[in-house]
mmCIF file of C-alpha atoms in Angstrom:
data_model
loop_
_atom_site.group_PDB
_atom_site.id
_atom_site.type_symbol
_atom_site.label_atom_id
_atom_site.label_comp_id
_atom_site.label_asym_id
_atom_site.label_seq_id
_atom_site.Cartn_x
_atom_site.Cartn_y
_atom_site.Cartn_z
ATOM 1 C CA MET L 553 -18.115 9.095 -26.086
ATOM 2 C CA ILE L 554 -16.165 7.306 -28.814
ATOM 3 C CA ASN L 555 -14.249 4.203 -27.731
ATOM 4 C CA ASN L 556 -10.555 4.456 -28.686
ATOM 5 C CA ARG L 557 -8.570 1.256 -28.071
ATOM 6 C CA SER L 558 -5.313 3.261 -28.089
ATOM 7 C CA ILE L 559 -6.238 5.249 -24.984
ATOM 8 C CA PRO L 560 -7.472 3.789 -21.665
ATOM 9 C CA THR L 561 -10.883 4.871 -20.401
ATOM 10 C CA ASN L 562 -9.786 6.201 -17.017
ATOM 11 C CA SER L 563 -10.179 9.940 -16.452
ATOM 12 C CA ILE L 564 -6.503 10.877 -16.280
ATOM 13 C CA LEU L 565 -3.420 9.443 -17.980
ATOM 14 C CA PRO L 566 -0.151 10.638 -16.438
ATOM 15 C CA HIS L 567 2.819 10.985 -18.790
ATOM 16 C CA ILE L 568 6.038 10.240 -16.908
ATOM 17 C CA TYR L 569 9.412 11.205 -18.356
ATOM 18 C CA TYR L 570 12.606 9.157 -18.025
ATOM 19 C CA GLU L 571 16.242 9.464 -19.076
ATOM 20 C CA ASN L 572 16.633 5.706 -19.648
ATOM 21 C CA LEU L 573 13.234 4.449 -20.732
ATOM 22 C CA ALA L 574 14.266 0.881 -21.644
ATOM 23 C CA ASP L 575 15.658 0.127 -18.171
ATOM 24 C CA VAL L 576 12.640 1.662 -16.455
ATOM 25 C CA ILE L 577 10.154 -0.461 -18.420
ATOM 26 C CA ASN L 578 11.773 -3.668 -17.173
ATOM 27 C CA TRP L 579 12.140 -2.307 -13.648
ATOM 28 C CA LEU L 580 8.500 -1.193 -13.340
ATOM 29 C CA SER L 581 7.418 -4.631 -14.574
ATOM 30 C CA GLU L 582 9.679 -6.639 -12.288
ATOM 31 C CA VAL L 583 9.481 -4.492 -9.152
ATOM 32 C CA PHE L 584 6.058 -2.791 -9.180
ATOM 33 C CA GLY L 585 4.188 -5.318 -11.349
ATOM 34 C CA PHE L 586 3.236 -3.054 -14.250
ATOM 35 C CA VAL L 587 2.380 -4.686 -17.583
ATOM 36 C CA GLU L 588 3.381 -3.222 -20.937
ATOM 37 C CA HIS L 589 0.389 -2.584 -23.208
ATOM 38 C CA PHE L 590 2.144 -1.104 -26.265
ATOM 39 C CA ARG L 591 5.257 0.793 -27.274
ATOM 40 C CA PHE L 592 5.997 3.158 -30.121
ATOM 41 C CA GLU L 593 9.115 4.470 -31.811
ATOM 42 C CA VAL L 594 10.034 7.653 -33.637
ATOM 43 C CA PRO L 595 10.912 7.360 -37.370
ATOM 44 C CA ASP L 596 14.614 6.738 -36.633
ATOM 45 C CA GLY L 597 13.689 3.624 -34.619
ATOM 46 C CA GLN L 598 14.336 5.080 -31.154
ATOM 47 C CA LEU L 599 11.846 4.101 -28.456
ATOM 48 C CA HIS L 600 9.611 7.108 -27.793
ATOM 49 C CA GLY L 601 6.893 5.912 -25.437
ATOM 50 C CA VAL L 602 5.325 2.974 -23.666
ATOM 51 C CA MET L 603 1.822 2.542 -22.275
ATOM 52 C CA MET L 604 1.762 0.401 -19.120
ATOM 53 C CA HIS L 605 -0.820 -0.529 -16.519
ATOM 54 C CA HIS L 606 -1.203 -2.119 -13.125
ATOM 55 C CA GLY L 607 -4.783 -3.335 -12.992
ATOM 56 C CA ASP L 608 -6.828 -0.365 -14.146
ATOM 57 C CA ALA L 609 -4.130 2.207 -13.299
ATOM 58 C CA TRP L 610 -2.576 3.364 -16.588
ATOM 59 C CA VAL L 611 0.551 5.441 -17.257
ATOM 60 C CA MET L 612 2.380 6.618 -20.364
ATOM 61 C CA LEU L 613 6.177 6.522 -20.090
ATOM 62 C CA LYS L 614 8.210 8.715 -22.408
ATOM 63 C CA ASN L 615 11.787 9.693 -23.096
ATOM 64 C CA SER L 616 12.847 12.940 -21.493
ATOM 65 C CA VAL L 617 12.973 15.996 -23.704
ATOM 66 C CA ARG L 618 14.439 19.429 -23.087
ATOM 67 C CA THR L 619 11.409 20.824 -21.231
ATOM 68 C CA LEU L 620 10.042 17.581 -19.744
ATOM 69 C CA THR L 621 12.520 15.567 -17.749
ATOM 70 C CA SER L 622 13.162 13.045 -15.011
ATOM 71 C CA PRO L 623 13.943 13.513 -11.301
ATOM 72 C CA ALA L 624 17.273 11.823 -12.126
ATOM 73 C CA LYS L 625 18.249 14.922 -14.073
ATOM 74 C CA LEU L 626 16.691 17.417 -11.651
ATOM 75 C CA SER L 627 17.919 15.680 -8.455
ATOM 76 C CA PHE L 628 14.399 15.927 -6.990
ATOM 77 C CA ALA L 629 10.847 14.807 -7.772
ATOM 78 C CA THR L 630 8.136 17.292 -8.689
ATOM 79 C CA GLN L 631 5.079 15.056 -8.207
ATOM 80 C CA SER L 632 4.011 11.620 -7.032
ATOM 81 C CA LEU L 633 1.670 8.940 -8.304
ATOM 82 C CA MET L 634 -0.779 6.864 -6.265
ATOM 83 C CA VAL L 635 -1.802 3.415 -7.468
ATOM 84 C CA PHE L 636 -4.646 1.550 -5.763
ATOM 85 C CA ILE L 637 -4.079 -2.200 -5.449
ATOM 86 C CA GLU L 638 -5.663 -5.081 -3.530
ATOM 87 C CA ASP L 639 -2.586 -7.116 -2.545
ATOM 88 C CA ILE L 640 -0.797 -4.285 -0.701
ATOM 89 C CA ASP L 641 1.119 -6.437 1.824
ATOM 90 C CA GLU L 642 2.401 -8.850 -0.823
ATOM 91 C CA HIS L 643 3.244 -5.945 -3.150
ATOM 92 C CA TYR L 644 5.177 -4.191 -0.368
ATOM 93 C CA LEU L 645 7.232 -7.295 0.485
ATOM 94 C CA HIS L 646 7.988 -7.918 -3.196
ATOM 95 C CA THR L 647 9.075 -4.293 -3.675
ATOM 96 C CA ILE L 648 11.442 -4.529 -0.704
ATOM 97 C CA ALA L 649 12.837 -7.885 -1.881
ATOM 98 C CA SER L 650 13.445 -6.352 -5.320
ATOM 99 C CA GLY L 651 15.687 -3.706 -3.787
ATOM 100 C CA ALA L 652 13.544 -0.629 -4.391
ATOM 101 C CA ARG L 653 14.120 2.407 -2.197
ATOM 102 C CA ILE L 654 11.228 2.568 0.267
ATOM 103 C CA VAL L 655 10.486 6.191 1.147
ATOM 104 C CA GLU L 656 7.562 5.520 3.493
ATOM 105 C CA GLN L 657 7.039 2.180 5.230
ATOM 106 C CA LEU L 658 3.707 0.361 5.000
ATOM 107 C CA PHE L 659 1.183 1.857 7.429
ATOM 108 C CA ASP L 660 -2.549 2.249 8.070
ATOM 109 C CA SER L 661 -3.665 5.853 7.714
ATOM 110 C CA GLU L 662 -6.302 7.744 9.679
ATOM 111 C CA TYR L 663 -8.131 8.308 6.384
ATOM 112 C CA GLY L 664 -8.753 4.610 5.736
ATOM 113 C CA GLU L 665 -5.827 3.546 3.542
ATOM 114 C CA ARG L 666 -3.038 0.988 3.983
ATOM 115 C CA GLN L 667 -0.142 2.291 1.930
ATOM 116 C CA TYR L 668 3.571 2.730 1.347
ATOM 117 C CA SER L 669 5.761 4.836 -0.943
ATOM 118 C CA ALA L 670 8.827 3.930 -2.998
ATOM 119 C CA GLN L 671 11.031 5.556 -5.608
ATOM 120 C CA ASP L 672 11.639 4.084 -9.030
ATOM 121 C CA LEU L 673 15.034 3.899 -10.763
ATOM 122 C CA GLU L 674 15.041 7.594 -11.643
ATOM 123 C CA GLY L 675 13.469 9.007 -8.487
ATOM 124 C CA HIS L 676 9.775 9.254 -9.366
ATOM 125 C CA LEU L 677 7.726 8.737 -6.197
ATOM 126 C CA TRP L 678 5.061 6.022 -6.287
ATOM 127 C CA THR L 679 2.549 5.415 -3.486
ATOM 128 C CA PHE L 680 0.699 2.103 -3.464
ATOM 129 C CA SER L 681 -2.505 2.036 -1.465
ATOM 130 C CA LYS L 682 -5.432 -0.183 -0.511
ATOM 131 C CA HIS L 683 -8.783 0.971 0.887
ATOM 132 C CA ILE L 684 -9.158 -0.752 4.271
ATOM 133 C CA ARG L 685 -12.134 1.085 5.763
ATOM 134 C CA ASP L 686 -14.671 3.763 4.950
ATOM 135 C CA VAL L 687 -13.830 6.965 6.820
ATOM 136 C CA SER L 688 -15.705 10.252 6.687
ATOM 137 C CA PRO L 689 -13.247 12.991 5.629
ATOM 138 C CA ASP L 690 -14.323 15.274 8.468
ATOM 139 C CA SER L 691 -13.430 12.571 11.046
ATOM 140 C CA TRP L 692 -9.704 13.057 10.381
ATOM 141 C CA GLY L 693 -9.676 16.811 9.894
ATOM 142 C CA ALA L 694 -10.546 17.379 6.247
ATOM 143 C CA ILE L 695 -12.957 20.167 5.413
ATOM 144 C CA LEU L 696 -15.565 19.158 2.855
ATOM 145 C CA THR L 697 -15.760 21.873 0.222
ATOM 146 C CA ASN L 698 -18.136 20.177 -2.221
ATOM 147 C CA ARG L 699 -21.030 18.311 -0.732
ATOM 148 C CA GLY L 700 -22.584 17.535 -4.125
#
């Protein structure tokens, strides 16, 4: 595989669309702790996209377009994102103190995660999670479909 410094090496890179990209960049940095990696503009100078990361979790933020838009415009979210972090309790308290809307309080799951969910400025749903124990999927009701 060729190394490309413009694209992170993780297996998936979500593109998330926003109505007000500039405000969201600051908010995701201040509230969720994301770090801006680079930004790019269209020829007229308008901000078009921003690559951000939290640890090794990378996302591409873009301005909404006619066919790709934000929950703010739709009035509902169509997907959620899960970010794995180590300092889950501290992150949760910081998110609350920053005034974010908590959708699901911090809890320990039967499948071995400590996690919570919050919405960003435009209604995208973010779940932050930490692995707290190793749990066999069949112990909590999952059916293993690929044992490879």
